[in-house]
Amino acid sequence: MARIYKQTYTKPLPEGAELFTRKGQEFARWTPKRGRPRTAPVARDANDQPRIRLESARYMAEYRDGQGILQQVATGCRDKTAAQAVLNDLLKRAERVRGNLVSADDDAAMDHQHTELTVVLVDYLGHLRAKGRSAKHIADCERLVGRAFDECGFTRLRDVTGEPLERWLTRLTDQGSSPRTRNSYLQAVRGFCRWCVSSGRLTSDPTKRIGKLNEATDIRRQRRSLTTNELARLLYAARWRPLAERGRKSVPADNPKGRKSWKLAPLTLATLDDCVERARTKLTDKPEQLAELECLGRQRALIYKTLVLTGLRRGELGSLTIGSVVLDMAAPYLVLDAANAKNHQRAELPLRRDLAEDIAAWIAERREAQQGPADV
């Protein structure tokens, strides 16, 4: 039998409460610090200690759903008539399921339609964390999905539909965004919607009819491998730039304003060596600063060289420590833990002999400079 009711709960006796009996029922009477005197029934706990029994402010609804399962649902209503209206709506939904007018899954999804998207998105991001997705992937999903929903005007789950999303994606393309950018937004929203379907929040994916664009037709940045000469110049520039920055000449500004009548000359590969020598001259009386800049240059060059020769990503290289480097073997290698790899698989990356020697020299230098283990 369906009904509405108020849940009861117990609390310790208020300070100064007076117990009395009326018609065989024990009651407590007390006066709050602010308000009128109050009276409530008394219940005894397992230790026979008196506690006042109170009712919740809002009504609950009890009924059997379309599958015959007894449900207890908070109506959120203080008014009995309003609570009864909520119960009547629940009973109508149960009848529609029993009459095969809607499926049980469709009926369950209706409970989420009014949920704010900010709440659902938090749950989705929690799901991604539970799956072990990287912090960058989660942040990208939050940024892409959040912007798409904001600019489409979606505020609740029921608002997420394919047509306005497709129009917004078209506007992105018209405004000059590449197919890759447009597809990134679509993929992020599609992942969110598919999770909503699998978790029972949606009955279907509203993005399933929206197709991806062919990214090969509009490549904004053509990726290619560096030539041997380009790589050599990159490593040379990385090695000496920190020091060369201190040797840049001051030249008159093109359009001087106020005190900004001078600027630093551009640093190019052609002027790099002269700037390095000029910096050495400037820092003759500051040997510690000179050594620090030279050390920074060696570190940068080693980072670039390691990235090129191992194929590691920046974040993967940043996760390596001294313990990740194995140099005392016939074939030296780096160990990348599964937790730090993009594919979540442990890897042993062989090192070319010259790179292994550079890493060994860097480790020895850092150990000499400071006590204890240091990051690579």
Short mmCIF file of C-alpha atoms in Angstrom, two decimals:
data_model
loop_
_atom_site.label_atom_id
_atom_site.label_comp_id
_atom_site.label_asym_id
_atom_site.label_seq_id
_atom_site.Cartn_x
_atom_site.Cartn_y
_atom_site.Cartn_z
CA MET A 1 0.00 0.00 0.00
CA ALA A 2 1.51 3.32 -1.06
CA ARG A 3 1.77 5.97 1.63
CA ILE A 4 3.49 9.17 2.65
CA TYR A 5 4.98 9.52 6.10
CA LYS A 6 7.58 11.34 8.16
CA GLN A 7 10.61 9.44 9.37
CA THR A 8 11.31 9.41 13.10
CA TYR A 9 14.67 9.65 14.79
CA THR A 10 15.91 10.03 18.36
CA LYS A 11 18.15 12.55 20.08
CA PRO A 12 19.57 12.84 23.60
CA LEU A 13 17.38 14.62 26.13
CA PRO A 14 17.81 18.40 25.92
CA GLU A 15 19.41 20.08 28.90
CA GLY A 16 16.87 20.72 31.64
CA ALA A 17 14.20 18.46 30.09
CA GLU A 18 11.44 17.27 32.44
CA LEU A 19 9.97 13.76 32.05
CA PHE A 20 6.28 13.07 32.62
CA THR A 21 3.72 10.43 31.68
CA ARG A 22 0.47 11.01 29.82
CA LYS A 23 -1.98 8.16 29.08
CA GLY A 24 0.73 5.59 29.66
CA GLN A 25 3.21 7.27 27.27
CA GLU A 26 6.38 8.91 28.53
CA PHE A 27 7.08 12.45 27.34
CA ALA A 28 9.75 15.10 27.79
CA ARG A 29 9.13 18.82 28.18
CA TRP A 30 11.81 21.47 27.73
CA THR A 31 12.28 25.09 26.70
CA PRO A 32 14.94 25.88 24.06
CA LYS A 33 17.21 28.86 24.57
CA ARG A 34 15.26 30.56 21.82
CA GLY A 35 11.66 29.64 21.27
CA ARG A 36 8.58 28.31 22.99
CA PRO A 37 8.36 25.28 25.31
CA ARG A 38 8.38 21.98 23.43
CA THR A 39 7.10 18.47 24.15
CA ALA A 40 8.15 15.19 22.50
CA PRO A 41 7.62 11.45 23.13
CA VAL A 42 10.42 9.60 24.87
CA ALA A 43 12.01 6.34 23.72
CA ARG A 44 14.47 4.21 25.67
CA ASP A 45 17.75 3.03 24.15
CA ALA A 46 19.48 -0.30 24.76
CA ASN A 47 20.83 0.99 28.07
CA ASP A 48 17.36 2.15 29.13
CA GLN A 49 18.44 5.77 28.77
CA PRO A 50 15.67 8.21 27.74
CA ARG A 51 15.89 9.93 24.33
CA ILE A 52 13.38 12.21 22.66
CA ARG A 53 11.73 10.94 19.46
CA LEU A 54 11.29 13.51 16.68
CA GLU A 55 9.87 13.54 13.16
CA SER A 56 11.68 14.69 10.02
CA ALA A 57 10.54 18.01 8.59
CA ARG A 58 9.86 16.57 5.12
CA TYR A 59 7.69 13.69 3.97
CA MET A 60 8.86 10.35 2.58
CA ALA A 61 6.95 8.31 -0.02
CA GLU A 62 6.72 4.52 0.07
CA TYR A 63 5.46 2.56 -2.94
CA ARG A 64 6.21 -0.39 -5.22
CA ASP A 65 7.85 0.49 -8.53
CA GLY A 66 7.11 -1.00 -11.92
CA GLN A 67 9.16 -4.09 -11.09
CA GLY A 68 7.35 -4.68 -7.81
CA ILE A 69 10.26 -3.53 -5.65
CA LEU A 70 9.39 -1.57 -2.51
CA GLN A 71 10.88 1.91 -2.75
CA GLN A 72 11.24 4.64 -0.12
CA VAL A 73 11.82 8.04 -1.71
CA ALA A 74 12.32 11.49 -0.19
CA THR A 75 9.69 13.85 -1.58
CA GLY A 76 11.45 17.00 -0.42
CA CYS A 77 8.05 18.42 0.60
CA ARG A 78 7.02 19.83 3.95
CA ASP A 79 3.39 20.11 2.85
CA LYS A 80 1.37 16.89 2.96
CA THR A 81 -0.66 17.73 -0.14
CA ALA A 82 2.49 18.43 -2.15
CA ALA A 83 4.06 15.20 -0.90
CA GLN A 84 0.96 13.27 -1.96
CA ALA A 85 1.28 14.80 -5.45
CA VAL A 86 4.86 13.51 -5.67
CA LEU A 87 3.69 10.04 -4.64
CA ASN A 88 0.92 10.12 -7.25
CA ASP A 89 3.49 10.93 -9.94
CA LEU A 90 5.67 8.01 -8.82
CA LEU A 91 2.66 5.67 -8.94
CA LYS A 92 1.85 6.81 -12.49
CA ARG A 93 5.41 6.06 -13.56
CA ALA A 94 5.19 2.61 -12.00
CA GLU A 95 1.95 1.93 -13.88
CA ARG A 96 3.58 2.92 -17.18
CA VAL A 97 6.36 0.41 -16.58
CA ARG A 98 3.93 -2.35 -15.60
CA GLY A 99 1.88 -1.57 -18.71
CA ASN A 100 5.02 -1.83 -20.92
CA LEU A 101 4.58 1.76 -22.07
CA VAL A 102 8.18 2.50 -21.04
CA SER A 103 11.05 0.24 -20.04
CA ALA A 104 12.41 0.07 -16.52
CA ASP A 105 15.71 1.57 -17.74
CA ASP A 106 13.94 4.54 -19.34
CA ASP A 107 11.98 5.11 -16.16
CA ALA A 108 15.14 4.98 -14.02
CA ALA A 109 16.86 7.51 -16.29
CA MET A 110 14.06 10.01 -15.64
CA ASP A 111 15.34 10.43 -12.08
CA HIS A 112 18.52 12.06 -13.44
CA GLN A 113 17.04 14.41 -16.02
CA HIS A 114 16.85 17.40 -13.68
CA THR A 115 20.34 16.88 -12.22
CA GLU A 116 22.69 19.81 -12.80
CA LEU A 117 25.47 19.04 -15.26
CA THR A 118 28.11 20.34 -12.86
CA VAL A 119 27.13 17.56 -10.44
CA VAL A 120 27.11 14.88 -13.14
CA LEU A 121 30.46 16.07 -14.49
CA VAL A 122 32.04 15.73 -11.05
CA ASP A 123 30.82 12.12 -10.92
CA TYR A 124 32.20 11.48 -14.41
CA LEU A 125 35.63 12.86 -13.51
CA GLY A 126 35.61 10.66 -10.41
CA HIS A 127 34.89 7.68 -12.67
CA LEU A 128 37.92 8.58 -14.81
CA ARG A 129 40.14 8.80 -11.72
CA ALA A 130 38.91 5.39 -10.56
CA LYS A 131 39.90 3.98 -13.97
CA GLY A 132 43.43 5.31 -13.49
CA ARG A 133 43.32 8.02 -16.14
CA SER A 134 46.13 10.56 -15.98
CA ALA A 135 45.65 13.94 -14.33
CA LYS A 136 46.21 15.65 -17.70
CA HIS A 137 43.54 13.55 -19.41
CA ILE A 138 41.05 14.32 -16.64
CA ALA A 139 41.84 18.04 -16.76
CA ASP A 140 41.43 18.06 -20.55
CA CYS A 141 38.05 16.31 -20.29
CA GLU A 142 36.85 18.81 -17.71
CA ARG A 143 37.97 21.74 -19.85
CA LEU A 144 36.56 20.45 -23.16
CA VAL A 145 33.24 19.19 -21.81
CA GLY A 146 32.78 22.25 -19.60
CA ARG A 147 33.31 24.69 -22.46
CA ALA A 148 31.02 22.76 -24.82
CA PHE A 149 28.19 22.68 -22.27
CA ASP A 150 28.61 26.35 -21.34
CA GLU A 151 28.57 27.61 -24.92
CA CYS A 152 25.68 25.32 -25.89
CA GLY A 153 23.66 26.59 -22.92
CA PHE A 154 23.32 23.16 -21.31
CA THR A 155 22.70 23.37 -17.54
CA ARG A 156 20.89 20.11 -16.73
CA LEU A 157 21.28 16.58 -18.05
CA ARG A 158 17.99 16.79 -19.92
CA ASP A 159 19.40 19.71 -21.95
CA VAL A 160 22.14 17.63 -23.59
CA THR A 161 20.92 16.95 -27.12
CA GLY A 162 22.71 16.40 -30.40
CA GLU A 163 21.35 19.24 -32.53
CA PRO A 164 22.61 22.26 -30.53
CA LEU A 165 25.93 20.50 -29.95
CA GLU A 166 26.36 19.90 -33.68
CA ARG A 167 25.55 23.54 -34.43
CA TRP A 168 28.16 24.68 -31.91
CA LEU A 169 30.80 22.34 -33.41
CA THR A 170 30.00 23.79 -36.84
CA ARG A 171 30.52 27.31 -35.47
CA LEU A 172 33.91 26.24 -34.15
CA THR A 173 34.94 25.16 -37.63
CA ASP A 174 33.55 28.33 -39.21
CA GLN A 175 35.58 30.42 -36.74
CA GLY A 176 38.80 28.76 -37.90
CA SER A 177 39.24 25.80 -35.54
CA SER A 178 40.95 22.79 -37.10
CA PRO A 179 39.18 19.45 -37.61
CA ARG A 180 41.41 18.02 -34.88
CA THR A 181 40.21 20.63 -32.38
CA ARG A 182 36.58 20.10 -33.35
CA ASN A 183 36.96 16.32 -33.03
CA SER A 184 38.59 16.70 -29.61
CA TYR A 185 35.50 18.47 -28.26
CA LEU A 186 33.19 15.89 -29.83
CA GLN A 187 35.20 12.98 -28.43
CA ALA A 188 35.23 14.47 -24.92
CA VAL A 189 31.45 15.07 -24.88
CA ARG A 190 30.82 11.65 -26.42
CA GLY A 191 32.83 9.96 -23.69
CA PHE A 192 30.75 11.78 -21.07
CA CYS A 193 27.45 10.82 -22.74
CA ARG A 194 28.43 7.17 -23.15
CA TRP A 195 29.28 7.00 -19.47
CA CYS A 196 25.87 8.51 -18.68
CA VAL A 197 24.26 5.72 -20.74
CA SER A 198 26.29 2.96 -19.06
CA SER A 199 25.50 4.38 -15.59
CA GLY A 200 21.76 4.62 -16.28
CA ARG A 201 21.60 8.41 -16.41
CA LEU A 202 20.71 8.53 -20.12
CA THR A 203 18.89 6.02 -22.28
CA SER A 204 20.86 6.80 -25.44
CA ASP A 205 23.93 8.73 -26.59
CA PRO A 206 22.82 12.09 -28.05
CA THR A 207 26.12 12.41 -29.95
CA LYS A 208 25.93 9.12 -31.85
CA ARG A 209 24.68 10.77 -35.06
CA ILE A 210 27.40 13.45 -35.07
CA GLY A 211 30.28 12.39 -37.28
CA LYS A 212 33.96 13.27 -37.00
CA LEU A 213 35.75 15.38 -39.58
CA ASN A 214 38.67 14.03 -41.60
CA GLU A 215 41.71 15.51 -39.88
CA ALA A 216 43.97 14.71 -42.84
CA THR A 217 42.21 17.32 -45.00
CA ASP A 218 43.35 20.28 -42.89
CA ILE A 219 46.62 19.66 -41.06
CA ARG A 220 47.68 22.87 -39.31
CA ARG A 221 51.06 21.55 -38.15
CA GLN A 222 52.95 19.08 -40.32
CA ARG A 223 54.92 16.82 -38.00
CA ARG A 224 58.22 15.39 -39.16
CA SER A 225 61.49 14.08 -37.78
CA LEU A 226 64.43 16.41 -37.25
CA THR A 227 67.35 16.02 -39.59
CA THR A 228 70.76 15.19 -38.15
CA ASN A 229 71.91 18.77 -38.73
CA GLU A 230 68.76 20.23 -37.11
CA LEU A 231 69.16 17.98 -34.08
CA ALA A 232 72.80 18.98 -33.67
CA ARG A 233 71.84 22.67 -33.77
CA LEU A 234 69.01 22.10 -31.27
CA LEU A 235 71.33 20.42 -28.77
CA TYR A 236 73.98 23.11 -29.25
CA ALA A 237 71.46 25.91 -28.69
CA ALA A 238 70.01 24.16 -25.63
CA ARG A 239 73.53 23.69 -24.23
CA TRP A 240 74.57 27.35 -24.47
CA ARG A 241 71.40 29.43 -24.42
CA PRO A 242 71.15 29.90 -20.59
CA LEU A 243 74.61 31.48 -20.59
CA ALA A 244 74.14 33.34 -23.90
CA GLU A 245 71.05 35.12 -22.53
CA ARG A 246 73.35 37.03 -20.15
CA GLY A 247 75.50 38.22 -23.06
CA ARG A 248 72.84 39.74 -25.31
CA LYS A 249 73.58 43.28 -26.46
CA SER A 250 71.35 46.24 -25.71
CA VAL A 251 70.12 48.00 -28.86
CA PRO A 252 67.82 51.01 -29.40
CA ALA A 253 64.13 50.16 -29.36
CA ASP A 254 62.19 50.48 -32.61
CA ASN A 255 59.44 52.59 -31.05
CA PRO A 256 60.75 53.93 -27.74
CA LYS A 257 58.13 54.82 -25.15
CA GLY A 258 59.02 56.51 -21.89
CA ARG A 259 62.09 54.89 -20.37
CA LYS A 260 61.87 51.84 -22.63
CA SER A 261 64.28 53.24 -25.20
CA TRP A 262 66.51 50.15 -25.27
CA LYS A 263 65.90 46.45 -25.77
CA LEU A 264 67.95 43.26 -25.94
CA ALA A 265 69.13 42.17 -29.36
CA PRO A 266 67.61 38.94 -30.72
CA LEU A 267 69.48 35.76 -29.85
CA THR A 268 70.08 33.59 -32.92
CA LEU A 269 72.30 30.66 -33.73
CA ALA A 270 74.62 33.04 -35.59
CA THR A 271 75.07 35.30 -32.54
CA LEU A 272 75.07 32.52 -29.95
CA ASP A 273 78.86 32.11 -29.62
CA ASP A 274 79.50 35.85 -29.33
CA CYS A 275 76.84 36.14 -26.63
CA VAL A 276 78.41 33.25 -24.72
CA GLU A 277 81.84 34.90 -24.73
CA ARG A 278 80.32 38.23 -23.72
CA ALA A 279 78.50 36.53 -20.83
CA ARG A 280 81.73 34.88 -19.65
CA THR A 281 83.37 38.29 -19.55
CA LYS A 282 80.46 39.79 -17.60
CA LEU A 283 80.47 36.96 -15.06
CA THR A 284 84.23 36.83 -14.49
CA ASP A 285 83.71 38.07 -10.94
CA LYS A 286 80.72 35.77 -10.39
CA PRO A 287 82.07 32.22 -10.84
CA GLU A 288 79.18 30.60 -8.96
CA GLN A 289 76.57 32.18 -11.24
CA LEU A 290 78.64 31.24 -14.30
CA ALA A 291 78.85 27.62 -13.13
CA GLU A 292 75.10 27.57 -12.43
CA LEU A 293 74.22 28.74 -15.95
CA GLU A 294 76.62 26.28 -17.56
CA CYS A 295 75.12 23.47 -15.45
CA LEU A 296 71.62 24.49 -16.55
CA GLY A 297 72.73 24.37 -20.19
CA ARG A 298 74.19 20.87 -19.83
CA GLN A 299 70.97 19.74 -18.15
CA ARG A 300 68.78 21.10 -20.95
CA ALA A 301 70.92 19.53 -23.67
CA LEU A 302 70.85 16.18 -21.86
CA ILE A 303 67.06 16.38 -21.53
CA TYR A 304 66.58 17.00 -25.27
CA LYS A 305 69.06 14.28 -26.20
CA THR A 306 67.36 11.75 -23.91
CA LEU A 307 63.92 12.60 -25.29
CA VAL A 308 65.12 12.14 -28.86
CA LEU A 309 67.06 8.91 -28.36
CA THR A 310 64.55 7.14 -26.07
CA GLY A 311 61.18 8.37 -27.35
CA LEU A 312 60.10 9.29 -23.83
CA ARG A 313 57.46 11.96 -23.31
CA ARG A 314 58.19 14.97 -21.13
CA GLY A 315 56.11 13.70 -18.21
CA GLU A 316 57.60 10.22 -18.46
CA LEU A 317 61.14 11.60 -18.41
CA GLY A 318 60.25 13.81 -15.45
CA SER A 319 59.18 10.74 -13.46
CA LEU A 320 62.61 9.08 -13.69
CA THR A 321 64.94 9.01 -10.70
CA ILE A 322 68.46 7.73 -10.07
CA GLY A 323 66.97 4.31 -9.38
CA SER A 324 65.46 4.26 -12.87
CA VAL A 325 68.90 4.32 -14.52
CA VAL A 326 70.77 1.03 -14.97
CA LEU A 327 74.31 1.74 -16.20
CA ASP A 328 76.30 -1.17 -14.77
CA MET A 329 75.12 -3.66 -17.39
CA ALA A 330 76.62 -4.54 -20.76
CA ALA A 331 73.57 -2.90 -22.34
CA PRO A 332 72.55 0.10 -20.15
CA TYR A 333 68.87 1.03 -20.01
CA LEU A 334 66.19 3.16 -18.33
CA VAL A 335 63.27 1.68 -16.37
CA LEU A 336 59.90 3.39 -16.83
CA ASP A 337 57.33 2.27 -14.25
CA ALA A 338 53.85 1.37 -15.46
CA ALA A 339 52.31 4.06 -13.25
CA ASN A 340 54.25 6.76 -15.13
CA ALA A 341 53.89 5.42 -18.68
CA LYS A 342 51.13 6.67 -20.97
CA ASN A 343 50.19 3.10 -21.92
CA HIS A 344 50.41 2.01 -18.24
CA GLN A 345 52.97 -0.70 -19.07
CA ARG A 346 56.43 -1.07 -17.56
CA ALA A 347 59.21 -0.54 -20.08
CA GLU A 348 62.98 -1.00 -20.21
CA LEU A 349 64.45 1.46 -22.71
CA PRO A 350 67.97 0.70 -24.03
CA LEU A 351 70.47 3.56 -24.03
CA ARG A 352 72.96 4.36 -26.74
CA ARG A 353 76.51 4.23 -25.40
CA ASP A 354 77.20 7.98 -25.72
CA LEU A 355 73.89 8.84 -24.01
CA ALA A 356 74.65 6.41 -21.19
CA GLU A 357 78.03 8.10 -20.69
CA ASP A 358 76.41 11.54 -20.63
CA ILE A 359 73.86 10.41 -18.03
CA ALA A 360 76.59 8.81 -15.89
CA ALA A 361 78.61 12.03 -15.99
CA TRP A 362 75.53 14.08 -15.05
CA ILE A 363 74.72 11.82 -12.09
CA ALA A 364 78.31 12.00 -10.85
CA GLU A 365 78.28 15.79 -11.15
CA ARG A 366 75.00 16.14 -9.24
CA ARG A 367 76.13 13.75 -6.49
CA GLU A 368 79.27 15.78 -6.07
CA ALA A 369 77.25 19.01 -5.90
CA GLN A 370 74.80 17.82 -3.30
CA GLN A 371 74.51 14.99 -0.81
CA GLY A 372 71.91 12.22 -1.17
CA PRO A 373 69.92 10.92 -4.17
CA ALA A 374 68.88 13.35 -6.89
CA ASP A 375 66.36 13.22 -9.70
CA VAL A 376 67.67 12.57 -13.19
#
